[in-house]
Short mmCIF file of C-alpha atoms and ligand atoms in Angstrom, two decimals:
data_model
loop_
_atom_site.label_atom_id
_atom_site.label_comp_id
_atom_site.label_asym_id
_atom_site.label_seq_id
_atom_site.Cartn_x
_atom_site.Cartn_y
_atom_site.Cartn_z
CA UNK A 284 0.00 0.00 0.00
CA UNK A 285 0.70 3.17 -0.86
CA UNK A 286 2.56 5.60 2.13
CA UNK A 287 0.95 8.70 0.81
CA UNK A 288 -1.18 10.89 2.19
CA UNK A 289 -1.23 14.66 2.79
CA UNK A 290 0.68 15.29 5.93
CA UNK A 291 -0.84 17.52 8.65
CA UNK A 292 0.96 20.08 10.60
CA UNK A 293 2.25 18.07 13.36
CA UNK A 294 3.55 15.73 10.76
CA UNK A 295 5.01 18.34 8.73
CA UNK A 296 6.91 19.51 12.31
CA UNK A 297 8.36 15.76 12.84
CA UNK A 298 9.39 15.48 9.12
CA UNK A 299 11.02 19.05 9.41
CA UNK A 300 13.15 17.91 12.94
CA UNK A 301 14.40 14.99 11.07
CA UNK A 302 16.05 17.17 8.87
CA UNK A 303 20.11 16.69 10.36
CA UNK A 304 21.93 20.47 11.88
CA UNK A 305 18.80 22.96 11.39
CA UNK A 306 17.09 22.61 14.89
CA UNK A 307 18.09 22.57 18.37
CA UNK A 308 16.97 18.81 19.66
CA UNK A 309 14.02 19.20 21.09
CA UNK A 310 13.59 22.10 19.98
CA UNK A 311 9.75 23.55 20.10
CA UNK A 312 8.41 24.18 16.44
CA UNK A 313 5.70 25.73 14.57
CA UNK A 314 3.97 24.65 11.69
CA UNK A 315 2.03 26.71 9.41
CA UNK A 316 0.39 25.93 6.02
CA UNK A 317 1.10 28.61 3.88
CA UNK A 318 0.81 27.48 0.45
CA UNK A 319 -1.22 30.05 -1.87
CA UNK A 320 -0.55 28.75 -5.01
CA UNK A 321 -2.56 26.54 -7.49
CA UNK A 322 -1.43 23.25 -6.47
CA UNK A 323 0.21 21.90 -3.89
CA UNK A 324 0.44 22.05 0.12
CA UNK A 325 3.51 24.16 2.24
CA UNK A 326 3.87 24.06 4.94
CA UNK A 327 6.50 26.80 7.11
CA UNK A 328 7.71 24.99 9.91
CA UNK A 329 9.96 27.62 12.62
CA UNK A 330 11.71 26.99 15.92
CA UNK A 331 10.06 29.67 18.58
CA UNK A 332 12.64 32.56 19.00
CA UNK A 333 14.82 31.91 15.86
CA UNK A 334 14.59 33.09 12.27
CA UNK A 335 14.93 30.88 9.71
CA UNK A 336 13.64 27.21 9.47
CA UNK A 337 12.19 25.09 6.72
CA UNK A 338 9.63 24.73 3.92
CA UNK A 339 7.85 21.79 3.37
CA UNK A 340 5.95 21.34 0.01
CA UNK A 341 4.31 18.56 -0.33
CA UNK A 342 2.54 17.70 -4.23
CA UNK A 343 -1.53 16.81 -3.43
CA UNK A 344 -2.66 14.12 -6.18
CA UNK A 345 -4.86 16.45 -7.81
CA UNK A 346 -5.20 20.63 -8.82
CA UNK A 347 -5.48 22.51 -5.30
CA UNK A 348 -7.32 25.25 -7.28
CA UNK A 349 -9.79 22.94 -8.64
CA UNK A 350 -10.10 19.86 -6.81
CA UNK A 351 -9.95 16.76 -6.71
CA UNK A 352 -11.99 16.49 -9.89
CA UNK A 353 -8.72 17.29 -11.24
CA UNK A 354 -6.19 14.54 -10.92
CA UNK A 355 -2.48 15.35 -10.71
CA UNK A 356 0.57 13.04 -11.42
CA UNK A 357 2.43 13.34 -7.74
CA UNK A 358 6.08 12.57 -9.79
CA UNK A 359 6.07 16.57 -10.47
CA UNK A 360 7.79 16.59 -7.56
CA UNK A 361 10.12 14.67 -8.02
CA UNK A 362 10.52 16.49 -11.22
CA UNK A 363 10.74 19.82 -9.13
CA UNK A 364 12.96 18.73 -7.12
CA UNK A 365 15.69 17.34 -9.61
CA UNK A 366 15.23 20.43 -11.39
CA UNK A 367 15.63 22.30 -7.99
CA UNK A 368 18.69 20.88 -7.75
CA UNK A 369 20.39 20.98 -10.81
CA UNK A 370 19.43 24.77 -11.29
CA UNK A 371 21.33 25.68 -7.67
CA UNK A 372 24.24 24.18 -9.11
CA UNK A 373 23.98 25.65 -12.45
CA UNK A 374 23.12 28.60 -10.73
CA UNK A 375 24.52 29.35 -7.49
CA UNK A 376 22.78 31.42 -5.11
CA UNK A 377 19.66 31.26 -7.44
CA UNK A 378 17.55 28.68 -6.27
CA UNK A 379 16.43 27.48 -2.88
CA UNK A 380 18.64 24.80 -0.82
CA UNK A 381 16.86 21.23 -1.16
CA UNK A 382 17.57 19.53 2.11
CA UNK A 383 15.77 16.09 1.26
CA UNK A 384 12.95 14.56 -0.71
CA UNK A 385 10.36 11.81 0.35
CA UNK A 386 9.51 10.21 -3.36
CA UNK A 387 6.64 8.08 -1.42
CA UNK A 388 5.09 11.71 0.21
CA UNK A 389 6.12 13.62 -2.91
CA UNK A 390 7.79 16.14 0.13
CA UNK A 391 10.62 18.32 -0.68
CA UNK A 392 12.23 19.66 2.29
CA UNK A 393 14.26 23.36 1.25
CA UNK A 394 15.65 26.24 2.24
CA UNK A 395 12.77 28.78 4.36
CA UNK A 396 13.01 32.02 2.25
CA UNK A 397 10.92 34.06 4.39
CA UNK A 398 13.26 36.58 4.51
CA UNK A 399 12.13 37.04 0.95
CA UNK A 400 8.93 38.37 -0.54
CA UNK A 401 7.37 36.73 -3.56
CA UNK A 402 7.96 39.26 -6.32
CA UNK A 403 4.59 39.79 -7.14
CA UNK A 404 3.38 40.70 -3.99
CA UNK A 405 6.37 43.32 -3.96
CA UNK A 406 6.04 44.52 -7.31
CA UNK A 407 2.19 45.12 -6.55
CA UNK A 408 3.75 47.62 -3.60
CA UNK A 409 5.17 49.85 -6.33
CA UNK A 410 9.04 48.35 -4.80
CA UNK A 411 11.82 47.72 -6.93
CA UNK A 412 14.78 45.42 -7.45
CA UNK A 413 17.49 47.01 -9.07
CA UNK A 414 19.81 43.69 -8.86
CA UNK A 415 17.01 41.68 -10.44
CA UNK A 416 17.62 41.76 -14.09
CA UNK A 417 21.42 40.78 -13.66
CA UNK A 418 19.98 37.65 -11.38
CA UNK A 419 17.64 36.25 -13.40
CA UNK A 420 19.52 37.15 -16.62
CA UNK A 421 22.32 35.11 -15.19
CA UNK A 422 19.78 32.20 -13.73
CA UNK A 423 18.25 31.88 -17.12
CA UNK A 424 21.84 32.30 -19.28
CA UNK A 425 23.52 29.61 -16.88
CA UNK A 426 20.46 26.92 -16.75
CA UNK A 427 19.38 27.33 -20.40
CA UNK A 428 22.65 27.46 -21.93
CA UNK A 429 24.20 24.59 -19.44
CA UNK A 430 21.04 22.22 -19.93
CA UNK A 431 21.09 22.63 -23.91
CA UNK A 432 23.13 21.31 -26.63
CA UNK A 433 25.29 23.80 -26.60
CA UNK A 434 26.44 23.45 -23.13
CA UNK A 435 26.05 19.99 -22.29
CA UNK A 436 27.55 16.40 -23.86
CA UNK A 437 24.69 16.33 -26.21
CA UNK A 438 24.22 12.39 -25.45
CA UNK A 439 24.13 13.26 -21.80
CA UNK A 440 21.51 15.88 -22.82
CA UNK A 441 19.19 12.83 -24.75
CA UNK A 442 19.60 11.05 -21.43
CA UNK A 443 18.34 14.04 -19.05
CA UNK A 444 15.14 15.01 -21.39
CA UNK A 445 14.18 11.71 -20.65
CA UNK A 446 14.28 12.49 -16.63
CA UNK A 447 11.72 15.30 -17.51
CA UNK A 448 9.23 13.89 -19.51
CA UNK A 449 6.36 15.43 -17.77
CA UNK A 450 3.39 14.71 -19.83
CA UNK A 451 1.03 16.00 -17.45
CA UNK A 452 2.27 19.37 -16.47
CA UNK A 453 2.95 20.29 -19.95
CA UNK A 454 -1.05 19.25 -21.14
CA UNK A 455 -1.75 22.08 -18.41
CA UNK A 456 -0.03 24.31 -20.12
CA UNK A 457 -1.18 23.37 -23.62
CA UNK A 458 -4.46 23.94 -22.52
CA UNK A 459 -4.25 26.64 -20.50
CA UNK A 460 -2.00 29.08 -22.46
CA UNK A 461 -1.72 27.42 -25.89
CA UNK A 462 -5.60 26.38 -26.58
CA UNK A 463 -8.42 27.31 -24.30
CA UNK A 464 -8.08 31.38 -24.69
CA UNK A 465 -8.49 31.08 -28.12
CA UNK A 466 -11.92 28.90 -27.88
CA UNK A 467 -14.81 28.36 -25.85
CA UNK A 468 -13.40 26.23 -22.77
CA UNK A 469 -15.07 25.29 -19.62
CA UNK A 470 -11.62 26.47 -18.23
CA UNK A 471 -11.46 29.93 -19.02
CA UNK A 472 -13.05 32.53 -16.31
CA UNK A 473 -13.75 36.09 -17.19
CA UNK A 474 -15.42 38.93 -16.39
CA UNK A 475 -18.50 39.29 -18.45
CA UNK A 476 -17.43 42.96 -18.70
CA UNK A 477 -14.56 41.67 -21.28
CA UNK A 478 -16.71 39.62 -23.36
CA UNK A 479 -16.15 41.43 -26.37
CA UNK A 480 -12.05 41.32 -26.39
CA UNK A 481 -12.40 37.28 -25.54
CA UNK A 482 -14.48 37.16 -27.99
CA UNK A 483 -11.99 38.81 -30.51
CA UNK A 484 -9.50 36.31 -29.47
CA UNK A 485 -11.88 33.56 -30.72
CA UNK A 486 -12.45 34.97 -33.68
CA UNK A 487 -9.04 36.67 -35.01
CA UNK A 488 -7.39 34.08 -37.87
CA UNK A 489 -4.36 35.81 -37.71
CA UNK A 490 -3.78 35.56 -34.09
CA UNK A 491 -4.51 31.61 -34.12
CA UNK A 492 -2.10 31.22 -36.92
CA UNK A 493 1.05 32.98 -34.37
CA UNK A 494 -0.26 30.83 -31.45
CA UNK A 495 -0.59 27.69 -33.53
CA UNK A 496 3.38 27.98 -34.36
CA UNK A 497 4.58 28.87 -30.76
CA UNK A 498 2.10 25.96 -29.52
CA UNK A 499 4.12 23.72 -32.17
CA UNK A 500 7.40 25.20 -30.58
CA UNK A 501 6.09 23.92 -26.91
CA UNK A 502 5.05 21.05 -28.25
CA UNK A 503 8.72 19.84 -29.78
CA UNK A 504 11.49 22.26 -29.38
CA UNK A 505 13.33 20.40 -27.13
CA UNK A 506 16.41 23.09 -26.52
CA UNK A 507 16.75 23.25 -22.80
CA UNK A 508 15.54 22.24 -19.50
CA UNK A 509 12.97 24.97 -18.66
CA UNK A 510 11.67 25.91 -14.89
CA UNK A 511 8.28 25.72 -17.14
CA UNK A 512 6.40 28.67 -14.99
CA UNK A 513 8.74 31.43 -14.15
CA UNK A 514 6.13 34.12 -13.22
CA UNK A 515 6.57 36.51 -10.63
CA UNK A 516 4.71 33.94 -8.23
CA UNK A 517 7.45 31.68 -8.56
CA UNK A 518 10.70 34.04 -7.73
CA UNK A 519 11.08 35.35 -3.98
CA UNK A 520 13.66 38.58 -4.10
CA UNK A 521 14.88 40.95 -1.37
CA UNK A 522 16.83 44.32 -2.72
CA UNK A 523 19.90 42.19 -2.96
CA UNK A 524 18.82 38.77 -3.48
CA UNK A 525 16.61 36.49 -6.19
CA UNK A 526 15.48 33.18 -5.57
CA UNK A 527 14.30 31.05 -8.01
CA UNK A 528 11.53 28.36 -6.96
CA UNK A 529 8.74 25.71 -7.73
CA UNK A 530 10.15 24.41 -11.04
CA UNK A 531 7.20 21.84 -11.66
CA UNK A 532 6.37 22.49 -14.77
CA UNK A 533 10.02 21.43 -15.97
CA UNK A 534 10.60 19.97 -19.23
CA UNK A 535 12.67 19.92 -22.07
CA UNK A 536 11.14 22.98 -24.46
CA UNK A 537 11.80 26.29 -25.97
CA UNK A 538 14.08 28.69 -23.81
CA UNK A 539 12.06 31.55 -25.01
CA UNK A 540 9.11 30.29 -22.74
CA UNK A 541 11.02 31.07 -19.40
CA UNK A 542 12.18 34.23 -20.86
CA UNK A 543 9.03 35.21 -22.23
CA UNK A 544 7.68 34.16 -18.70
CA UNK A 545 9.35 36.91 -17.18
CA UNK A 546 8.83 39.64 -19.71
CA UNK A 547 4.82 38.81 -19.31
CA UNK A 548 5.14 39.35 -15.81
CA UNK A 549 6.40 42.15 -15.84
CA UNK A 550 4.32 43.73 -18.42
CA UNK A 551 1.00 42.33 -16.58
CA UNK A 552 2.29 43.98 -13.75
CA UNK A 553 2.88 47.51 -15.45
CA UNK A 554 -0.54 47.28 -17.26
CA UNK A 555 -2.03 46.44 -13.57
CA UNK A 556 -0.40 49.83 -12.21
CA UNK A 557 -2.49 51.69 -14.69
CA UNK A 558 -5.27 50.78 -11.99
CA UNK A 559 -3.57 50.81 -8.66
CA UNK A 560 -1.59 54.24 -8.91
CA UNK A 561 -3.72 57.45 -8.94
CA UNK A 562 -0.55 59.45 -8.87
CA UNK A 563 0.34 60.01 -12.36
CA UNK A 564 3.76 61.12 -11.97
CA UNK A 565 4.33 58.03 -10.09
CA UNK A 566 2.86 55.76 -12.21
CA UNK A 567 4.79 57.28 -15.27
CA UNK A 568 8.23 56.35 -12.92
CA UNK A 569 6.97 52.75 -11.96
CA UNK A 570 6.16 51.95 -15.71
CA UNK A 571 8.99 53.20 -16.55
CA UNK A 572 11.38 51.12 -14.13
CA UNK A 573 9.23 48.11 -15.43
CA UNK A 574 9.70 48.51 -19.09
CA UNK A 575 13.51 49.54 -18.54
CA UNK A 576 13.43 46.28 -16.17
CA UNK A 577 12.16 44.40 -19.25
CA UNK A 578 14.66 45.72 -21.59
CA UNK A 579 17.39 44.93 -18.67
CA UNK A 580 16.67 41.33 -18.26
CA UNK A 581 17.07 40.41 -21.93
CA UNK A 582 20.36 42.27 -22.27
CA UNK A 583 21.93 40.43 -18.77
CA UNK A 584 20.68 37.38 -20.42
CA UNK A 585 22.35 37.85 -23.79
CA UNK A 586 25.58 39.11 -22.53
CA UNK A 587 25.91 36.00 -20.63
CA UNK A 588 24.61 33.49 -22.65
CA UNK A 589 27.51 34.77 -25.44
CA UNK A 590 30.23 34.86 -22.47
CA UNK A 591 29.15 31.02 -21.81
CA UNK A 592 29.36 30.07 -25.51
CA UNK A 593 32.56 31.67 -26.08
CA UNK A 594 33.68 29.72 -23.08
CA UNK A 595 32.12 26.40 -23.29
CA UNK A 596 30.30 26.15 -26.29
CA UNK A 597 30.61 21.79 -26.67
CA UNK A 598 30.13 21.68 -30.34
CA UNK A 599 32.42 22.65 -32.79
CA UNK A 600 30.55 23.65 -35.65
CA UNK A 601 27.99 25.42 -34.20
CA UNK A 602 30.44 27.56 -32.31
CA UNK A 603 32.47 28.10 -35.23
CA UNK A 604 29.59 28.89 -37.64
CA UNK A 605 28.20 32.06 -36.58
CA UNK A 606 25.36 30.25 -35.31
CA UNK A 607 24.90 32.13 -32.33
CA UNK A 608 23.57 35.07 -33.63
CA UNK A 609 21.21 33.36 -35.71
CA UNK A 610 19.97 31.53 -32.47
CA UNK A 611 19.45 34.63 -30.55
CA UNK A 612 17.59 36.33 -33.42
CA UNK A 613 15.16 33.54 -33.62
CA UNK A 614 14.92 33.44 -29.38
CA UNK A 615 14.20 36.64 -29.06
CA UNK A 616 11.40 36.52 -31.16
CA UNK A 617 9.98 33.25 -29.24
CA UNK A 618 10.28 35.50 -26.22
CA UNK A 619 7.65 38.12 -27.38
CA UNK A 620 5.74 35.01 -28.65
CA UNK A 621 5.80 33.09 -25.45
CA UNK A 622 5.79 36.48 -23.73
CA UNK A 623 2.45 37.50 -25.47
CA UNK A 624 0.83 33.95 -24.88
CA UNK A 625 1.52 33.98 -21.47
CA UNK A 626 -0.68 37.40 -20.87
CA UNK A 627 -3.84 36.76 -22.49
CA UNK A 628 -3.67 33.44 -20.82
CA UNK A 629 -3.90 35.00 -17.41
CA UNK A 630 -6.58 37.63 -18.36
CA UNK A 631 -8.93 34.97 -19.81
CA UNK A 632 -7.77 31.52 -18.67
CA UNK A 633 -8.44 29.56 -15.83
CA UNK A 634 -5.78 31.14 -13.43
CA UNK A 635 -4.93 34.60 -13.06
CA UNK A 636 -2.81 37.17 -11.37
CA UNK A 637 -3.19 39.28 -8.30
CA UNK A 638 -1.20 41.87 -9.67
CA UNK A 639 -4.71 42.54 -12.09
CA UNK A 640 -7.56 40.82 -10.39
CA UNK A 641 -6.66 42.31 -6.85
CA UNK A 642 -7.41 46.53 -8.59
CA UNK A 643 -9.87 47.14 -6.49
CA UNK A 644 -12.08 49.36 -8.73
CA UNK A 645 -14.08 47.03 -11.03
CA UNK A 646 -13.98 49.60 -14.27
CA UNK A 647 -9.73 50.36 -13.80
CA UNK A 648 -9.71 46.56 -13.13
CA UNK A 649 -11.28 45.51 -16.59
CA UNK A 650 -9.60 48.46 -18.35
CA UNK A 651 -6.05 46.97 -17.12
CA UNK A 652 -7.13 43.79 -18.20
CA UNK A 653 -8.03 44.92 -21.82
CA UNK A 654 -4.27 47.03 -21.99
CA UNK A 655 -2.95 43.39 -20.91
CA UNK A 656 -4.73 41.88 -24.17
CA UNK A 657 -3.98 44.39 -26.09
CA UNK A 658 0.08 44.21 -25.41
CA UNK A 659 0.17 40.47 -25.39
CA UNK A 660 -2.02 40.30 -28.77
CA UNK A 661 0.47 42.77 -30.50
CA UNK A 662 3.38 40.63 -28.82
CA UNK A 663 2.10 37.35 -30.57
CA UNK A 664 0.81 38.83 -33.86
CA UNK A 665 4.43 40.94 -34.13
CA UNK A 666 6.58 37.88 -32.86
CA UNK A 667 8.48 36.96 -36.03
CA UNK A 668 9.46 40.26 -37.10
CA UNK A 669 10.75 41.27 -33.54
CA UNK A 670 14.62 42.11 -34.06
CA UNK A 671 15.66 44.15 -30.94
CA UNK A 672 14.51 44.31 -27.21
CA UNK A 673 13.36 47.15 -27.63
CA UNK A 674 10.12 47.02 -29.53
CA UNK A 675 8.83 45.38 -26.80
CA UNK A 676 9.55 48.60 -24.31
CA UNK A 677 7.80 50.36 -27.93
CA UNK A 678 4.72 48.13 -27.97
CA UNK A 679 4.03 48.28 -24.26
CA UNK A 680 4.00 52.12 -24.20
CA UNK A 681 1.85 52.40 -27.55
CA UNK A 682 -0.50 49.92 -25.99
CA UNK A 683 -0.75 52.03 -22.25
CA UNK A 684 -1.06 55.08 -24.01
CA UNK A 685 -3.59 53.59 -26.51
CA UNK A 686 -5.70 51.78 -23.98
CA UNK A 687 -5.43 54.23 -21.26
CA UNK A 688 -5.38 57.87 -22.67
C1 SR1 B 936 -4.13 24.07 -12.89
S1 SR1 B 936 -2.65 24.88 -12.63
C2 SR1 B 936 -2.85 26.51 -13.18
C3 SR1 B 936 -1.61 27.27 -13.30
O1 SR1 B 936 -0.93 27.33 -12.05
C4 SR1 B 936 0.46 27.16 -12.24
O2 SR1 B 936 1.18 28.11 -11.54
C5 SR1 B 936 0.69 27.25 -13.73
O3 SR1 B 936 0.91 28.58 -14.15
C6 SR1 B 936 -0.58 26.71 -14.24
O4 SR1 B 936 -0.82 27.05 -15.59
MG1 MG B 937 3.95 27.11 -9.22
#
């Protein structure tokens, strides 16, 4: 029989003291369940008086957010927590500690980060993170480039896809981002006051035809391991310190869908500001750090990635072709296209972000939510003739202005 079940709190506590050099013996220890995102339990387990302790996320056999209507493979966690720990070592500093894993509890047992806040929640404050775009550019440089052909004994690579098949995180996201926003799903949740623009997204041929190819691109470019749903929901950051975390959804896919991940983010949170700030001075400044943030990320990441492949590149006539800059002209353009799909999804799709739902005035609310769609539409319909970072600082702040003025 099966060991699994959800663990309570007091569970959660003995699993936690287990854990070898963390607690005092005998320590007295809290648990708390703290998990707020679409699928799994945490639990925060702290020894009274002391700072730091442990997190304990343990994968529930079905979707938290739906139920258990919804049945869930429980190996993403052990997919999450390979990937956990082969992105802290590609990336040092980057991702959370794993301590241990439990493959019959699906438990991962990491690093607390509550001296963190989830970037959302702080980018939603109006605060900003100055160091960010060199930390994720170099996170995303260093486990792309390092997981991919180009960085890896490409036979080694063959051998490492096949640790991340993950067939059932991936139909989420083909349905969620690459299907039901473009068709009448029982998934997708709106507000009727948006029926019109989800409407349009049924009904525009061109649009389809751009999702269709960067659904394809999901579907078999197989170029490096991807965290597979690097929002802002999944990075904590202080001023001086990112942390990468809950790479579930990894797989072997295009590396412009973690980029573009980010991008979206940010951009859902700079249409969402349109709606929270009354100060227009300060709203001008916010959007602007966002956009510049934007801009910032992809150049960390590009600097680095060429720095790696001068470095290590592993094959010989790719690095001696010129074939890096024809690479990075075609990723940046799946980074506006995975950056675009990754919007609308969370305007009309099943789950969505605080950053947009939580404007507390119902007509700024739906007005941010239409300047979302209308950004990540131009995003996906302009993908293929993107050539410079830029144009997506250019489309944003056509869109805002276009939406909003
Ligand atoms: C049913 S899961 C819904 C979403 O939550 C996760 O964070 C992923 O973004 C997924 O698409
Ligand atoms: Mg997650």
């Amino acid at each position: 029989m099966s060991a699994y079940h959800p663990l309570t709190e007091a569970e959660a506590i003995e699993r936690a003291r287990a854990v070898p050099g963390v607690f005092a013996p005998g320590a007295e220890l809290t648990s708390r369940e703290i998990g707020d995102g679409n699928l799994n339990l945490v639990f925060h387990i702290q020894e009274a008086g002391r700072g730091k302790g442990l997190i304990l996320k343990q994968a529930l056999p079905y979707a938290k957010v739906v139920g258990e209507s919804w049945p869930l493979t429980l190996d993403r966690a052990r997919i999450e927590s390979e990937a956990l720990i082969i992105q802290g070592r590609l990336a040092p500093g980057l991702a959370p500690k794993v301590y241990a894993f439990e493959p019959e509890l699906a438990l991962t047992i990491m690093e607390d980060l509550s001296d963190h806040v989830i970037m959302r929640r702080g980018l939603i404050e109006g605060n900003t993170y100055p160091l960010f775009p060199g930390h994720i550019g170099e996170f995303l440089a260093r486990t792309l480039f390092f997981t991919s052909d180009f960085g890896m004994n490409q036979q080694d690579k063959k051998l490492q896809t096949g640790r991340f098949i993950n067939p059932e995180l991936c139909k989420i996201t083909e349905d969620l981002i690459f299907d039901d926003p473009y068709t009448k799903s029982p998934n997708n949740n709106y507000d009727p006051a948006i029926e019109a623009e989800a409407a349009a997204l049924r009904e525009d041929a061109e649009l389809h035809a751009e999702v269709a190819r960067l659904r394809y691109g999901f579907l078999t470019k197989g170029q490096a391991l991807l965290h597979g749903d690097l929002h802002t929901g999944s990075i904590f950051v202080t001023k001086t310190s990112t942390k990468v975390i809950d790479p579930e959804f990894a797989y072997y896919g295009p590396m412009g869908f973690d980029i573009g991940a980010v991008m979206a983010n940010l951009l859902l949170n700079a249409a969402a500001q349109g709606g929270r700030m009354s100060d227009a001075a300060a709203l001008a400044d916010f959007r602007a750090y966002l956009l510049d943030t934007v801009v910032q990320v992809w150049a960390e990441f590009e600097t680095r990635f060429r720095a790696l492949w001068a470095e290590h590149a592993v094959d010989r006539l790719l690095r001696e072709s010129g074939y890096l800059n024809v690479f990075l002209a075609e990723l940046l353009q799946d980074t506006f296209g995975y950056a675009g799909c990754k919007m609308v999804r969370r305007i009309v799709g099943l789950a969505h972000v605080a950053d947009i739902d939580g404007i507390p005035d119902e007509a700024l609310r739906n007005r941010a939510r239409r300047v979302a769609l209308a950004v990540g539409t131009t995003l996906i319909k302009q993908h293929r003739t993107a050539a410079s970072i830029e144009e997506m600082r250019a489309i944003a702040a056509r869109e805002f202005a276009a939406k909003e003025g």
